[in-house]
């Protein structure tokens, strides 16, 4: 798995939506980077994903809970929490390229940033 994927995703345990200690550290670092002058105008889109274990509806709901957990942690740390513009779920519909649908790496929240309008 590439460094870019590791840095732009928060990973979860099977069936879980709680942030691990590693995820909390990763999000704290992200908050500090987002509050630098270079990225202070970045808005975020958080996309929850799941592996293919379980049914489609349950996976979509779980992936949304994961995205909401990441959003809550970021809102607690950011100076301007309104920079989180989209929190959504794709469930199991978009596994990472080259991985089986059941791979643990598909249990993730993808973080995308772009300049706020």
Short mmCIF file of C-alpha atoms in Angstrom, two decimals:
data_model
loop_
_atom_site.label_atom_id
_atom_site.label_comp_id
_atom_site.label_asym_id
_atom_site.label_seq_id
_atom_site.Cartn_x
_atom_site.Cartn_y
_atom_site.Cartn_z
CA UNK A 1 0.00 0.00 0.00
CA UNK A 2 1.37 3.40 -0.94
CA UNK A 3 2.36 6.10 1.54
CA UNK A 4 -0.27 8.39 -0.01
CA UNK A 5 -3.04 5.91 0.82
CA UNK A 6 -1.69 5.47 4.35
CA UNK A 7 -1.65 9.24 4.89
CA UNK A 8 -5.04 10.03 3.34
CA UNK A 9 -7.06 7.25 5.01
CA UNK A 10 -8.01 6.32 8.56
CA UNK A 11 -8.41 2.55 9.04
CA UNK A 12 -10.81 0.62 11.30
CA UNK A 13 -11.23 -2.83 12.80
CA UNK A 14 -13.82 -5.22 11.36
CA UNK A 15 -17.32 -4.11 12.29
CA UNK A 16 -15.97 -1.12 14.21
CA UNK A 17 -16.37 2.63 14.00
CA UNK A 18 -14.23 3.61 16.99
CA UNK A 19 -10.97 5.44 16.38
CA UNK A 20 -7.87 3.51 17.43
CA UNK A 21 -5.04 5.22 19.31
CA UNK A 22 -3.05 5.31 16.05
CA UNK A 23 -5.98 6.92 14.21
CA UNK A 24 -6.32 9.55 16.93
CA UNK A 25 -2.64 10.43 16.60
CA UNK A 26 -2.95 10.55 12.81
CA UNK A 27 -5.94 12.89 13.06
CA UNK A 28 -4.16 15.16 15.58
CA UNK A 29 -1.27 15.49 13.14
CA UNK A 30 -3.73 16.21 10.32
CA UNK A 31 -5.40 18.96 12.38
CA UNK A 32 -2.04 20.64 13.00
CA UNK A 33 -1.20 20.47 9.28
CA UNK A 34 -4.64 21.78 8.26
CA UNK A 35 -4.22 24.76 10.57
CA UNK A 36 -0.95 25.85 8.91
CA UNK A 37 -0.98 28.90 6.64
CA UNK A 38 -0.55 26.68 3.56
CA UNK A 39 -3.69 24.62 4.22
CA UNK A 40 -5.87 26.94 6.29
CA UNK A 41 -8.24 27.39 3.33
CA UNK A 42 -8.67 23.66 2.68
CA UNK A 43 -12.14 22.14 2.98
CA UNK A 44 -12.60 18.44 3.59
CA UNK A 45 -14.67 15.63 2.16
CA UNK A 46 -14.76 12.48 4.30
CA UNK A 47 -15.83 9.25 2.61
CA UNK A 48 -16.53 6.14 4.67
CA UNK A 49 -15.83 2.70 3.25
CA UNK A 50 -16.24 -0.89 4.40
CA UNK A 51 -15.01 -4.29 3.37
CA UNK A 52 -17.44 -6.66 1.65
CA UNK A 53 -18.22 -8.69 4.79
CA UNK A 54 -21.90 -8.35 5.62
CA UNK A 55 -24.79 -6.91 3.64
CA UNK A 56 -24.78 -3.80 1.47
CA UNK A 57 -27.11 -1.73 3.70
CA UNK A 58 -25.24 -2.62 6.90
CA UNK A 59 -21.90 -1.82 5.27
CA UNK A 60 -23.13 1.53 4.00
CA UNK A 61 -24.40 2.43 7.49
CA UNK A 62 -21.16 1.30 9.17
CA UNK A 63 -19.06 3.24 6.67
CA UNK A 64 -21.09 6.38 7.44
CA UNK A 65 -20.52 5.89 11.18
CA UNK A 66 -16.79 5.70 10.48
CA UNK A 67 -16.86 8.92 8.47
CA UNK A 68 -18.86 10.60 11.24
CA UNK A 69 -16.32 9.47 13.86
CA UNK A 70 -13.49 11.02 11.85
CA UNK A 71 -15.54 14.19 11.31
CA UNK A 72 -16.21 14.51 15.04
CA UNK A 73 -12.52 14.15 15.88
CA UNK A 74 -11.52 16.72 13.27
CA UNK A 75 -14.25 19.17 14.34
CA UNK A 76 -12.96 18.97 17.91
CA UNK A 77 -9.47 19.96 16.78
CA UNK A 78 -9.92 22.39 13.90
CA UNK A 79 -10.13 26.12 14.55
CA UNK A 80 -12.93 26.27 11.96
CA UNK A 81 -14.93 23.01 12.04
CA UNK A 82 -17.14 24.22 9.19
CA UNK A 83 -14.27 23.30 6.86
CA UNK A 84 -15.65 19.76 6.92
CA UNK A 85 -18.08 20.12 4.04
CA UNK A 86 -19.06 16.54 3.14
CA UNK A 87 -19.41 13.41 5.27
CA UNK A 88 -20.67 10.46 3.25
CA UNK A 89 -20.56 6.71 2.77
CA UNK A 90 -19.74 4.51 -0.18
CA UNK A 91 -19.99 1.30 1.84
CA UNK A 92 -18.29 -1.59 0.08
CA UNK A 93 -18.75 -0.17 -3.43
CA UNK A 94 -15.19 1.12 -3.94
CA UNK A 95 -12.48 -1.20 -2.59
CA UNK A 96 -8.88 -0.11 -2.87
CA UNK A 97 -7.31 -1.08 -6.18
CA UNK A 98 -5.63 -4.46 -6.17
CA UNK A 99 -7.19 -5.65 -2.92
CA UNK A 100 -9.85 -8.25 -2.27
CA UNK A 101 -13.19 -6.85 -1.14
CA UNK A 102 -12.72 -8.46 2.27
CA UNK A 103 -9.30 -6.84 2.85
CA UNK A 104 -8.92 -5.02 6.18
CA UNK A 105 -7.59 -1.99 4.28
CA UNK A 106 -11.03 -1.44 2.78
CA UNK A 107 -12.37 -0.59 6.26
CA UNK A 108 -11.41 3.05 6.05
CA UNK A 109 -12.32 6.72 5.81
CA UNK A 110 -10.85 8.55 2.86
CA UNK A 111 -9.93 12.19 3.45
CA UNK A 112 -9.98 14.55 0.48
CA UNK A 113 -9.04 18.22 0.66
CA UNK A 114 -9.57 21.08 -1.75
CA UNK A 115 -9.53 24.86 -1.52
CA UNK A 116 -12.73 26.18 0.04
CA UNK A 117 -14.91 28.21 -2.33
#
